[in-house]
mmCIF file of C-alpha atoms and ligand atoms in Angstrom:
data_model
loop_
_atom_site.group_PDB
_atom_site.id
_atom_site.type_symbol
_atom_site.label_atom_id
_atom_site.label_comp_id
_atom_site.label_asym_id
_atom_site.label_seq_id
_atom_site.Cartn_x
_atom_site.Cartn_y
_atom_site.Cartn_z
ATOM 1 C CA MET A 1 15.285 25.003 -14.550
ATOM 2 C CA SER A 2 14.264 21.381 -14.886
ATOM 3 C CA ASP A 3 15.198 19.513 -11.763
ATOM 4 C CA LEU A 4 11.760 18.444 -10.645
ATOM 5 C CA ILE A 5 11.059 14.850 -9.710
ATOM 6 C CA LEU A 6 7.623 13.328 -9.979
ATOM 7 C CA ALA A 7 7.022 10.794 -7.196
ATOM 8 C CA LEU A 8 4.246 8.403 -8.219
ATOM 9 C CA ASN A 9 2.480 5.962 -5.957
ATOM 10 C CA THR A 10 0.152 3.894 -8.135
ATOM 11 C CA GLY A 11 -2.087 1.710 -5.967
ATOM 12 C CA SER A 12 -4.863 -0.705 -6.831
ATOM 13 C CA SER A 13 -7.541 1.996 -7.051
ATOM 14 C CA SER A 14 -5.654 5.293 -6.748
ATOM 15 C CA VAL A 15 -2.669 7.255 -8.005
ATOM 16 C CA LYS A 16 -0.986 9.590 -5.548
ATOM 17 C CA TYR A 17 1.526 12.015 -6.998
ATOM 18 C CA ARG A 18 3.827 14.758 -5.871
ATOM 19 C CA LEU A 19 6.110 16.949 -7.926
ATOM 20 C CA ILE A 20 9.134 17.781 -5.809
ATOM 21 C CA ASP A 21 11.943 20.289 -6.181
ATOM 22 C CA LEU A 22 14.614 18.486 -4.155
ATOM 23 C CA GLY A 23 17.111 21.331 -4.442
ATOM 24 C CA ALA A 24 14.703 23.845 -2.928
ATOM 25 C CA ASP A 25 13.092 21.235 -0.654
ATOM 26 C CA ASP A 26 9.724 22.259 -2.006
ATOM 27 C CA THR A 27 6.544 20.587 -3.257
ATOM 28 C CA ILE A 28 5.505 22.152 -6.562
ATOM 29 C CA ALA A 29 2.284 20.191 -7.096
ATOM 30 C CA SER A 30 0.524 17.196 -5.629
ATOM 31 C CA GLY A 31 -2.711 15.315 -5.947
ATOM 32 C CA LEU A 32 -4.641 12.099 -5.901
ATOM 33 C CA VAL A 33 -6.717 10.329 -8.532
ATOM 34 C CA GLU A 34 -9.132 7.954 -6.824
ATOM 35 C CA ARG A 35 -11.646 5.261 -7.667
ATOM 36 C CA ILE A 36 -9.663 3.932 -10.601
ATOM 37 C CA ALA A 37 -11.402 0.978 -12.188
ATOM 38 C CA PRO A 38 -9.394 -2.150 -13.005
ATOM 39 C CA GLY A 39 -7.462 -1.436 -16.183
ATOM 40 C CA GLY A 40 -7.909 2.325 -15.812
ATOM 41 C CA HIS A 41 -4.425 3.111 -14.576
ATOM 42 C CA ARG A 42 -2.969 4.361 -17.830
ATOM 43 C CA ASP A 43 -5.840 6.829 -18.170
ATOM 44 C CA ALA A 44 -5.276 7.940 -14.590
ATOM 45 C CA ILE A 45 -1.579 8.554 -15.314
ATOM 46 C CA ARG A 46 -2.521 10.548 -18.406
ATOM 47 C CA GLN A 47 -4.896 12.575 -16.242
ATOM 48 C CA VAL A 48 -2.062 13.329 -13.770
ATOM 49 C CA LEU A 49 0.274 14.400 -16.572
ATOM 50 C CA ASP A 50 -2.441 16.513 -18.214
ATOM 51 C CA THR A 51 -3.076 18.264 -14.907
ATOM 52 C CA LEU A 52 0.649 18.957 -14.525
ATOM 53 C CA ALA A 53 0.747 20.232 -18.125
ATOM 54 C CA ALA A 54 -2.205 22.549 -17.503
ATOM 55 C CA GLU A 55 -0.403 23.933 -14.451
ATOM 56 C CA GLY A 56 2.700 24.533 -16.584
ATOM 57 C CA HIS A 57 4.878 21.977 -14.809
ATOM 58 C CA ARG A 58 5.068 19.082 -17.216
ATOM 59 C CA GLU A 59 8.031 20.354 -19.203
ATOM 60 C CA ARG A 60 10.011 20.787 -16.005
ATOM 61 C CA ILE A 61 9.811 17.135 -14.923
ATOM 62 C CA ALA A 62 13.368 15.784 -14.986
ATOM 63 C CA ALA A 63 12.571 12.248 -13.823
ATOM 64 C CA VAL A 64 9.868 10.070 -12.342
ATOM 65 C CA GLY A 65 10.167 7.798 -9.314
ATOM 66 C CA HIS A 66 7.678 4.941 -9.101
ATOM 67 C CA ARG A 67 6.819 3.216 -5.873
ATOM 68 C CA VAL A 68 6.934 -0.544 -6.430
ATOM 69 C CA VAL A 69 5.856 -2.614 -3.453
ATOM 70 C CA HIS A 70 7.668 -5.867 -4.210
ATOM 71 C CA GLY A 71 11.228 -6.107 -5.474
ATOM 72 C CA GLY A 72 11.613 -9.817 -4.720
ATOM 73 C CA GLU A 73 15.109 -11.202 -4.125
ATOM 74 C CA GLU A 74 16.527 -9.324 -7.048
ATOM 75 C CA PHE A 75 15.983 -5.639 -6.354
ATOM 76 C CA THR A 76 17.921 -4.678 -3.265
ATOM 77 C CA SER A 77 17.932 -0.949 -3.968
ATOM 78 C CA ALA A 78 16.119 1.592 -6.125
ATOM 79 C CA THR A 79 16.809 0.844 -9.800
ATOM 80 C CA VAL A 80 16.744 2.830 -13.042
ATOM 81 C CA ILE A 81 13.985 1.345 -15.200
ATOM 82 C CA ASP A 82 14.805 -0.120 -18.591
ATOM 83 C CA ASP A 83 13.062 -2.877 -20.590
ATOM 84 C CA ARG A 84 14.710 -5.628 -18.593
ATOM 85 C CA VAL A 85 13.818 -4.079 -15.235
ATOM 86 C CA GLU A 86 10.241 -3.609 -16.399
ATOM 87 C CA GLN A 87 10.061 -7.283 -17.365
ATOM 88 C CA ARG A 88 11.492 -8.337 -14.014
ATOM 89 C CA ILE A 89 8.916 -6.261 -12.143
ATOM 90 C CA GLU A 90 6.225 -7.892 -14.254
ATOM 91 C CA ALA A 91 7.617 -11.326 -13.402
ATOM 92 C CA LEU A 92 7.307 -10.486 -9.689
ATOM 93 C CA ALA A 93 3.536 -9.911 -9.971
ATOM 94 C CA PRO A 94 2.638 -13.317 -8.459
ATOM 95 C CA LEU A 95 4.442 -12.284 -5.252
ATOM 96 C CA ALA A 96 2.357 -9.089 -4.968
ATOM 97 C CA PRO A 97 -0.769 -9.548 -7.093
ATOM 98 C CA LEU A 98 -2.578 -6.563 -5.575
ATOM 99 C CA HIS A 99 0.346 -4.162 -5.700
ATOM 100 C CA ASN A 100 2.848 -4.742 -8.481
ATOM 101 C CA PRO A 101 0.490 -4.796 -11.497
ATOM 102 C CA PRO A 102 -0.834 -1.248 -10.843
ATOM 103 C CA ALA A 103 2.745 0.013 -10.352
ATOM 104 C CA LEU A 104 3.685 -1.569 -13.657
ATOM 105 C CA ALA A 105 0.714 0.102 -15.335
ATOM 106 C CA GLY A 106 1.974 3.395 -13.883
ATOM 107 C CA ILE A 107 5.468 2.784 -15.268
ATOM 108 C CA ARG A 108 4.078 1.994 -18.705
ATOM 109 C CA GLY A 109 1.616 4.874 -18.626
ATOM 110 C CA VAL A 110 4.353 7.444 -18.010
ATOM 111 C CA ARG A 111 6.626 5.885 -20.591
ATOM 112 C CA GLU A 112 3.885 6.009 -23.204
ATOM 113 C CA ALA A 113 3.059 9.636 -22.475
ATOM 114 C CA MET A 114 6.617 10.866 -21.955
ATOM 115 C CA PRO A 115 9.002 8.514 -23.767
ATOM 116 C CA GLY A 116 12.622 8.983 -22.801
ATOM 117 C CA LEU A 117 11.887 10.488 -19.372
ATOM 118 C CA PRO A 118 14.301 8.878 -16.888
ATOM 119 C CA ALA A 119 12.385 6.601 -14.517
ATOM 120 C CA VAL A 120 13.387 4.839 -11.320
ATOM 121 C CA ALA A 121 11.624 2.048 -9.414
ATOM 122 C CA VAL A 122 11.774 2.513 -5.645
ATOM 123 C CA PHE A 123 10.981 -0.705 -3.794
ATOM 124 C CA ASP A 124 9.275 -1.177 -0.431
ATOM 125 C CA THR A 125 11.140 -4.421 0.121
ATOM 126 C CA ALA A 126 14.643 -3.031 -0.571
ATOM 127 C CA PHE A 127 15.182 -1.634 2.931
ATOM 128 C CA HIS A 128 14.973 -5.196 4.256
ATOM 129 C CA ALA A 129 17.347 -6.701 1.677
ATOM 130 C CA GLN A 130 19.997 -7.243 4.321
ATOM 131 C CA LEU A 131 17.833 -9.189 6.781
ATOM 132 C CA PRO A 132 20.051 -11.926 8.163
ATOM 133 C CA GLU A 133 19.302 -15.440 7.004
ATOM 134 C CA SER A 134 17.978 -16.331 10.466
ATOM 135 C CA ALA A 135 15.384 -13.550 10.341
ATOM 136 C CA ARG A 136 14.247 -14.066 6.783
ATOM 137 C CA THR A 137 13.945 -17.850 6.783
ATOM 138 C CA TYR A 138 10.638 -19.592 7.442
ATOM 139 C CA ALA A 139 11.226 -22.994 8.972
ATOM 140 C CA ILE A 140 9.465 -24.953 6.255
ATOM 141 C CA ASP A 141 10.616 -27.478 3.644
ATOM 142 C CA ARG A 142 13.649 -25.823 2.091
ATOM 143 C CA GLU A 143 12.956 -27.055 -1.414
ATOM 144 C CA ILE A 144 9.363 -25.767 -1.401
ATOM 145 C CA ALA A 145 10.545 -22.423 -0.021
ATOM 146 C CA ARG A 146 13.182 -22.135 -2.741
ATOM 147 C CA ARG A 147 10.832 -23.072 -5.553
ATOM 148 C CA HIS A 148 8.195 -20.529 -4.538
ATOM 149 C CA GLY A 149 10.490 -17.764 -3.286
ATOM 150 C CA ILE A 150 8.997 -18.111 0.189
ATOM 151 C CA ARG A 151 10.925 -16.044 2.736
ATOM 152 C CA ARG A 152 10.435 -12.905 4.770
ATOM 153 C CA TYR A 153 10.658 -9.891 2.462
ATOM 154 C CA GLY A 154 9.187 -7.135 4.639
ATOM 155 C CA PHE A 155 7.402 -3.989 3.437
ATOM 156 C CA HIS A 156 7.015 -0.266 4.298
ATOM 157 C CA GLY A 157 10.725 0.047 3.482
ATOM 158 C CA ILE A 158 10.402 3.459 1.850
ATOM 159 C CA SER A 159 8.910 4.775 5.075
ATOM 160 C CA PHE A 160 11.472 3.003 7.295
ATOM 161 C CA GLN A 161 14.289 4.526 5.237
ATOM 162 C CA TYR A 162 12.866 8.042 5.455
ATOM 163 C CA VAL A 163 12.117 7.737 9.162
ATOM 164 C CA SER A 164 15.581 6.313 10.016
ATOM 165 C CA ARG A 165 17.237 9.251 8.313
ATOM 166 C CA SER A 166 14.935 11.815 9.973
ATOM 167 C CA CYS A 167 15.577 10.193 13.308
ATOM 168 C CA ALA A 168 19.356 10.387 12.799
ATOM 169 C CA ASP A 169 19.045 14.060 11.765
ATOM 170 C CA PHE A 170 17.001 14.815 14.864
ATOM 171 C CA LEU A 171 19.300 13.002 17.301
ATOM 172 C CA GLY A 172 22.529 14.049 15.591
ATOM 173 C CA HIS A 173 23.554 10.428 15.018
ATOM 174 C CA MET A 174 22.094 7.183 13.671
ATOM 175 C CA PRO A 175 21.019 5.111 16.689
ATOM 176 C CA GLU A 176 22.855 1.816 16.921
ATOM 177 C CA ARG A 177 19.713 -0.106 17.960
ATOM 178 C CA MET A 178 16.352 1.314 16.896
ATOM 179 C CA ILE A 179 12.792 0.034 16.567
ATOM 180 C CA VAL A 180 10.424 1.835 14.187
ATOM 181 C CA LEU A 181 6.672 1.216 14.391
ATOM 182 C CA HIS A 182 4.920 2.233 11.164
ATOM 183 C CA LEU A 183 1.257 2.292 12.209
ATOM 184 C CA GLY A 184 -1.135 3.222 9.393
ATOM 185 C CA ASN A 185 -3.927 1.214 7.784
ATOM 186 C CA GLY A 186 -1.176 -1.273 7.142
ATOM 187 C CA ALA A 187 1.254 -1.596 10.041
ATOM 188 C CA SER A 188 4.666 -3.076 10.546
ATOM 189 C CA ALA A 189 7.618 -2.939 12.919
ATOM 190 C CA ALA A 190 11.289 -2.903 11.983
ATOM 191 C CA ALA A 191 14.389 -3.660 14.035
ATOM 192 C CA ILE A 192 17.148 -1.451 12.650
ATOM 193 C CA ALA A 193 20.853 -1.766 13.536
ATOM 194 C CA GLY A 194 22.978 1.244 12.590
ATOM 195 C CA GLY A 195 20.461 2.194 9.883
ATOM 196 C CA VAL A 196 20.197 -1.338 8.445
ATOM 197 C CA GLY A 197 17.001 -3.388 8.715
ATOM 198 C CA VAL A 198 17.683 -6.637 10.607
ATOM 199 C CA ASP A 199 14.148 -7.857 11.290
ATOM 200 C CA THR A 200 10.613 -6.826 10.393
ATOM 201 C CA SER A 201 7.117 -7.982 11.189
ATOM 202 C CA MET A 202 5.617 -8.248 7.699
ATOM 203 C CA GLY A 203 6.770 -11.337 5.899
ATOM 204 C CA PHE A 204 6.269 -13.064 2.582
ATOM 205 C CA THR A 205 3.175 -10.860 2.218
ATOM 206 C CA PRO A 206 1.942 -7.778 4.110
ATOM 207 C CA LEU A 207 -0.382 -9.998 6.182
ATOM 208 C CA GLU A 208 2.028 -10.977 8.941
ATOM 209 C CA GLY A 209 2.859 -9.195 12.185
ATOM 210 C CA LEU A 210 0.928 -6.387 13.825
ATOM 211 C CA VAL A 211 -2.834 -5.949 14.058
ATOM 212 C CA MET A 212 -3.932 -3.629 11.209
ATOM 213 C CA GLY A 213 -7.069 -1.969 9.859
ATOM 214 C CA THR A 214 -8.331 -5.020 7.972
ATOM 215 C CA ARG A 215 -5.526 -7.566 8.459
ATOM 216 C CA GLY A 216 -4.961 -9.452 11.680
ATOM 217 C CA GLY A 217 -1.213 -9.973 11.527
ATOM 218 C CA ASP A 218 0.262 -13.066 13.182
ATOM 219 C CA LEU A 219 -1.972 -16.110 12.883
ATOM 220 C CA ASP A 220 -1.428 -19.803 13.415
ATOM 221 C CA PRO A 221 -1.341 -21.241 9.843
ATOM 222 C CA GLY A 222 -3.363 -24.146 11.223
ATOM 223 C CA VAL A 223 -6.364 -21.793 11.379
ATOM 224 C CA MET A 224 -6.351 -21.484 7.596
ATOM 225 C CA VAL A 225 -6.066 -25.209 7.073
ATOM 226 C CA GLN A 226 -8.944 -25.749 9.504
ATOM 227 C CA LEU A 227 -11.178 -23.179 7.762
ATOM 228 C CA LEU A 228 -10.434 -24.626 4.331
ATOM 229 C CA ARG A 229 -11.161 -28.137 5.597
ATOM 230 C CA SER A 230 -14.399 -26.961 7.171
ATOM 231 C CA GLY A 231 -15.712 -25.863 3.770
ATOM 232 C CA MET A 232 -14.761 -22.199 3.430
ATOM 233 C CA SER A 233 -13.485 -21.519 -0.069
ATOM 234 C CA LEU A 234 -9.997 -20.246 -0.813
ATOM 235 C CA ASP A 235 -11.424 -16.882 -1.862
ATOM 236 C CA GLU A 236 -13.439 -16.621 1.358
ATOM 237 C CA VAL A 237 -10.386 -17.324 3.472
ATOM 238 C CA ASP A 238 -8.346 -14.851 1.435
ATOM 239 C CA ASP A 239 -11.059 -12.205 1.834
ATOM 240 C CA MET A 240 -11.181 -12.797 5.578
ATOM 241 C CA LEU A 241 -7.408 -12.445 5.876
ATOM 242 C CA GLN A 242 -7.106 -9.350 3.660
ATOM 243 C CA ARG A 243 -10.280 -7.436 4.409
ATOM 244 C CA ARG A 244 -12.211 -8.829 7.354
ATOM 245 C CA SER A 245 -9.609 -9.210 10.076
ATOM 246 C CA GLY A 246 -7.701 -6.796 12.307
ATOM 247 C CA LEU A 247 -9.750 -3.887 13.659
ATOM 248 C CA THR A 248 -12.470 -4.670 11.111
ATOM 249 C CA GLY A 249 -12.699 -8.261 12.267
ATOM 250 C CA LEU A 250 -12.733 -7.380 15.942
ATOM 251 C CA THR A 251 -15.004 -4.324 15.865
ATOM 252 C CA GLY A 252 -16.580 -3.933 12.425
ATOM 253 C CA THR A 253 -14.697 -0.716 11.707
ATOM 254 C CA ARG A 254 -11.218 -0.368 10.201
ATOM 255 C CA ASP A 255 -10.457 3.207 11.169
ATOM 256 C CA PHE A 256 -8.404 3.509 14.336
ATOM 257 C CA ARG A 257 -9.983 6.838 15.288
ATOM 258 C CA ASP A 258 -13.455 5.308 15.280
ATOM 259 C CA VAL A 259 -12.319 2.379 17.412
ATOM 260 C CA ALA A 260 -10.608 4.738 19.881
ATOM 261 C CA THR A 261 -13.772 6.862 20.110
ATOM 262 C CA ALA A 262 -15.889 3.766 20.718
ATOM 263 C CA ALA A 263 -13.478 2.677 23.461
ATOM 264 C CA GLU A 264 -13.845 6.110 25.087
ATOM 265 C CA ARG A 265 -17.590 5.477 25.112
ATOM 266 C CA ASP A 266 -16.825 2.294 27.035
ATOM 267 C CA GLU A 267 -17.793 -0.033 24.211
ATOM 268 C CA GLU A 268 -16.522 -3.419 25.246
ATOM 269 C CA GLN A 269 -15.525 -4.711 21.794
ATOM 270 C CA ALA A 270 -13.486 -1.617 21.033
ATOM 271 C CA ILE A 271 -11.716 -1.744 24.410
ATOM 272 C CA ARG A 272 -10.833 -5.412 23.884
ATOM 273 C CA ALA A 273 -9.623 -4.721 20.326
ATOM 274 C CA LEU A 274 -7.271 -1.966 21.522
ATOM 275 C CA GLU A 275 -5.898 -4.361 24.123
ATOM 276 C CA VAL A 276 -5.102 -6.888 21.399
ATOM 277 C CA VAL A 277 -3.430 -4.181 19.295
ATOM 278 C CA ALA A 278 -1.303 -2.945 22.213
ATOM 279 C CA HIS A 279 -0.373 -6.442 23.378
ATOM 280 C CA ARG A 280 0.960 -7.273 19.915
ATOM 281 C CA LEU A 281 2.911 -4.020 19.758
ATOM 282 C CA ARG A 282 4.507 -4.572 23.168
ATOM 283 C CA LYS A 283 5.414 -8.099 22.196
ATOM 284 C CA TYR A 284 7.226 -6.925 19.070
ATOM 285 C CA VAL A 285 9.046 -4.138 20.905
ATOM 286 C CA GLY A 286 10.292 -6.658 23.459
ATOM 287 C CA ALA A 287 11.238 -9.176 20.774
ATOM 288 C CA TYR A 288 13.106 -6.617 18.689
ATOM 289 C CA ALA A 289 14.937 -5.241 21.717
ATOM 290 C CA ALA A 290 16.151 -8.827 22.156
ATOM 291 C CA VAL A 291 17.053 -9.142 18.458
ATOM 292 C CA LEU A 292 19.043 -5.892 18.671
ATOM 293 C CA GLY A 293 20.627 -6.717 22.034
ATOM 294 C CA GLY A 294 19.225 -3.542 23.606
ATOM 295 C CA LEU A 295 17.545 -0.365 22.516
ATOM 296 C CA ASP A 296 18.730 3.204 21.785
ATOM 297 C CA ALA A 297 15.560 4.661 20.214
ATOM 298 C CA LEU A 298 11.901 3.791 19.672
ATOM 299 C CA VAL A 299 10.069 5.594 16.874
ATOM 300 C CA PHE A 300 6.363 5.947 16.049
ATOM 301 C CA THR A 301 5.237 6.933 12.560
ATOM 302 C CA ALA A 302 2.312 6.915 10.036
ATOM 303 C CA GLY A 303 -1.338 7.910 10.625
ATOM 304 C CA ILE A 304 -1.866 6.180 13.970
ATOM 305 C CA GLY A 305 1.724 6.372 15.230
ATOM 306 C CA GLU A 306 1.942 10.103 14.514
ATOM 307 C CA ASN A 307 -1.489 11.067 15.801
ATOM 308 C CA SER A 308 -2.566 8.786 18.610
ATOM 309 C CA PRO A 309 -1.145 9.517 22.084
ATOM 310 C CA LEU A 310 -3.240 6.550 23.242
ATOM 311 C CA ILE A 311 -1.450 3.934 21.143
ATOM 312 C CA ARG A 312 1.959 5.349 22.103
ATOM 313 C CA ARG A 313 1.102 5.267 25.797
ATOM 314 C CA ASP A 314 -0.307 1.739 25.641
ATOM 315 C CA THR A 315 2.592 0.394 23.558
ATOM 316 C CA VAL A 316 5.243 1.323 26.112
ATOM 317 C CA HIS A 317 3.058 0.570 29.133
ATOM 318 C CA GLY A 318 5.011 -1.801 31.357
ATOM 319 C CA LEU A 319 8.191 -1.515 29.278
ATOM 320 C CA GLY A 320 10.030 0.573 31.869
ATOM 321 C CA PHE A 321 12.480 -2.328 32.221
ATOM 322 C CA LEU A 322 13.697 -1.474 28.691
ATOM 323 C CA GLY A 323 14.142 2.184 29.657
ATOM 324 C CA LEU A 324 10.907 3.166 27.904
ATOM 325 C CA SER A 325 8.368 5.642 29.222
ATOM 326 C CA VAL A 326 6.364 8.535 27.762
ATOM 327 C CA ASP A 327 6.061 12.006 29.228
ATOM 328 C CA VAL A 328 2.307 12.631 29.428
ATOM 329 C CA ALA A 329 2.423 16.290 28.323
ATOM 330 C CA ARG A 330 4.922 15.678 25.519
ATOM 331 C CA ASN A 331 2.920 12.699 24.297
ATOM 332 C CA GLU A 332 -0.240 14.826 24.061
ATOM 333 C CA THR A 333 1.437 17.731 22.251
ATOM 334 C CA VAL A 334 0.232 18.061 18.666
ATOM 335 C CA THR A 335 2.715 19.177 16.008
ATOM 336 C CA SER A 336 3.559 17.855 12.576
ATOM 337 C CA ARG A 337 7.313 17.905 13.223
ATOM 338 C CA THR A 338 9.675 15.241 14.559
ATOM 339 C CA ARG A 339 9.582 15.340 18.339
ATOM 340 C CA GLU A 340 10.600 13.477 21.457
ATOM 341 C CA ILE A 341 7.846 12.183 23.747
ATOM 342 C CA SER A 342 9.987 10.486 26.410
ATOM 343 C CA PRO A 343 10.915 12.426 29.571
ATOM 344 C CA GLU A 344 13.927 14.771 29.429
ATOM 345 C CA ASP A 345 16.153 12.349 31.353
ATOM 346 C CA ALA A 346 14.980 9.149 29.615
ATOM 347 C CA SER A 347 17.680 6.590 28.876
ATOM 348 C CA VAL A 348 15.972 5.588 25.622
ATOM 349 C CA PRO A 349 14.448 8.408 23.539
ATOM 350 C CA ILE A 350 10.988 7.775 22.096
ATOM 351 C CA LEU A 351 10.345 9.839 18.976
ATOM 352 C CA VAL A 352 7.364 10.642 16.793
ATOM 353 C CA VAL A 353 8.559 11.110 13.221
ATOM 354 C CA PRO A 354 6.135 12.116 10.449
ATOM 355 C CA THR A 355 6.840 9.835 7.518
ATOM 356 C CA ASP A 356 7.017 11.119 3.935
ATOM 357 C CA GLU A 357 7.161 8.336 1.394
ATOM 358 C CA GLU A 358 6.927 10.637 -1.651
ATOM 359 C CA GLN A 359 9.924 12.662 -0.472
ATOM 360 C CA GLU A 360 11.901 9.442 -0.014
ATOM 361 C CA ILE A 361 10.883 8.200 -3.482
ATOM 362 C CA ALA A 362 12.121 11.492 -4.972
ATOM 363 C CA ARG A 363 15.374 11.354 -3.010
ATOM 364 C CA GLN A 364 16.148 7.766 -4.036
ATOM 365 C CA THR A 365 15.218 8.574 -7.643
ATOM 366 C CA ALA A 366 17.675 11.490 -7.741
ATOM 367 C CA GLU A 367 20.341 9.348 -6.085
ATOM 368 C CA GLN A 368 20.020 6.594 -8.703
ATOM 369 C CA LEU A 369 20.196 9.061 -11.567
ATOM 370 C CA ARG A 370 23.310 10.697 -10.163
ATOM 371 C CA THR A 371 25.248 7.428 -10.022
HETATM 372 P P1 ADP B 401 -2.131 4.339 5.021
HETATM 373 O O1 ADP B 401 -1.529 3.057 5.459
HETATM 374 O O2 ADP B 401 -3.394 4.176 4.240
HETATM 375 O O3 ADP B 401 -1.144 5.333 4.420
HETATM 376 P P2 ADP B 401 -2.216 6.247 7.223
HETATM 377 O O4 ADP B 401 -0.772 6.261 7.540
HETATM 378 O O5 ADP B 401 -2.818 7.462 6.615
HETATM 379 O O6 ADP B 401 -2.630 4.972 6.380
HETATM 380 O O7 ADP B 401 -3.009 5.906 8.586
HETATM 381 C C1 ADP B 401 -4.368 5.732 8.612
HETATM 382 C C2 ADP B 401 -4.800 5.452 10.042
HETATM 383 O O8 ADP B 401 -4.415 6.558 10.868
HETATM 384 C C3 ADP B 401 -6.291 5.267 10.229
HETATM 385 O O9 ADP B 401 -6.536 4.116 11.018
HETATM 386 C C4 ADP B 401 -6.703 6.515 10.991
HETATM 387 O O10 ADP B 401 -7.765 6.260 11.868
HETATM 388 C C5 ADP B 401 -5.457 6.829 11.777
HETATM 389 N N1 ADP B 401 -5.439 8.228 12.205
HETATM 390 C C6 ADP B 401 -5.399 9.333 11.447
HETATM 391 N N2 ADP B 401 -5.484 10.448 12.212
HETATM 392 C C7 ADP B 401 -5.591 10.021 13.488
HETATM 393 C C8 ADP B 401 -5.727 10.678 14.765
HETATM 394 N N3 ADP B 401 -5.758 11.999 14.851
HETATM 395 N N4 ADP B 401 -5.812 9.892 15.852
HETATM 396 C C9 ADP B 401 -5.766 8.558 15.766
HETATM 397 N N5 ADP B 401 -5.655 7.886 14.610
HETATM 398 C C10 ADP B 401 -5.562 8.609 13.488
#
């Protein structure tokens, strides 16, 4: 029996892995290697494979699926990795300097340790490959945009794909017009028409859109110009945008739970921060309902979306005109399964769907190797 797929998520300082038996719908092994120093990824991969060997699983790995954040214009679906694909992923590094190089190190690390093992790259951008021109175009000088590949790419696609499918399974059909809110440390919204992504809040980079743990989302680009002119260095501005904005910028803490607890204690900053978060969410729900021409389902997922009744309540507050409301008891119910939190007779179902990116990586990997 050797039908196990290793789903690998190699981030800047960690490697998350899960060995999945898709046939039996079972996780055989999983783990996390943390605090990886720059350049230490190949060692970390070796450590993962050694652990799997010690547990007697290594020989049963049939294929590996690598999460790759940025697939650029070129990769519009998961892709079997060969030398050319590896080179193309390397060439995309400037578009995702924090994310693609570790993924590439993961790809190379596995290939070194287990040459010949089939490998597939699963891209976070691929779900958004069919964004219409109008949604993916920034209204800037066309020649500059072309030269630098500047357009909306969108991220969290592996999660959006998994959640769309789960949602369709739960409802018995794929909703024609659906909005998914992926609310974790990073957060983004997607407008999805019949299972296809038609707009999304993250853009050229994962900085745009919703308010996140350390990133502020939408920002007038004039702010950056002003800060640079006023003497802040490029690195300082970059650091502010990546690490010192969002919840961190507004409250000093990046963890949503801590901010929610502070708000319960009536701390003014935390209360104001949650208002900014909810305002942005409501704005995107309204905008995407307009993009889709109506709404047939709203879905919450990821750490905050799955676990915070507060954010779900505040997001739909005042959106009754779109057919959205939460049932208080259903919203407060804690389970780890897909569930509906709108009232029984609601015209638009609101769902909470636990996301599972590793499962989706494994599924797409198997799919690519079958074709
Ligand atoms: P990542 O983007 O790193 O995968 P997650 O999807 O794990 O992030 O989400 C992390 C966020 O989820 C954190 O802000 C954390 O505070 C929040 N979170 C986790 N559990 C809860 C909970 N029970 N209530 C509210 N927020 C929660």
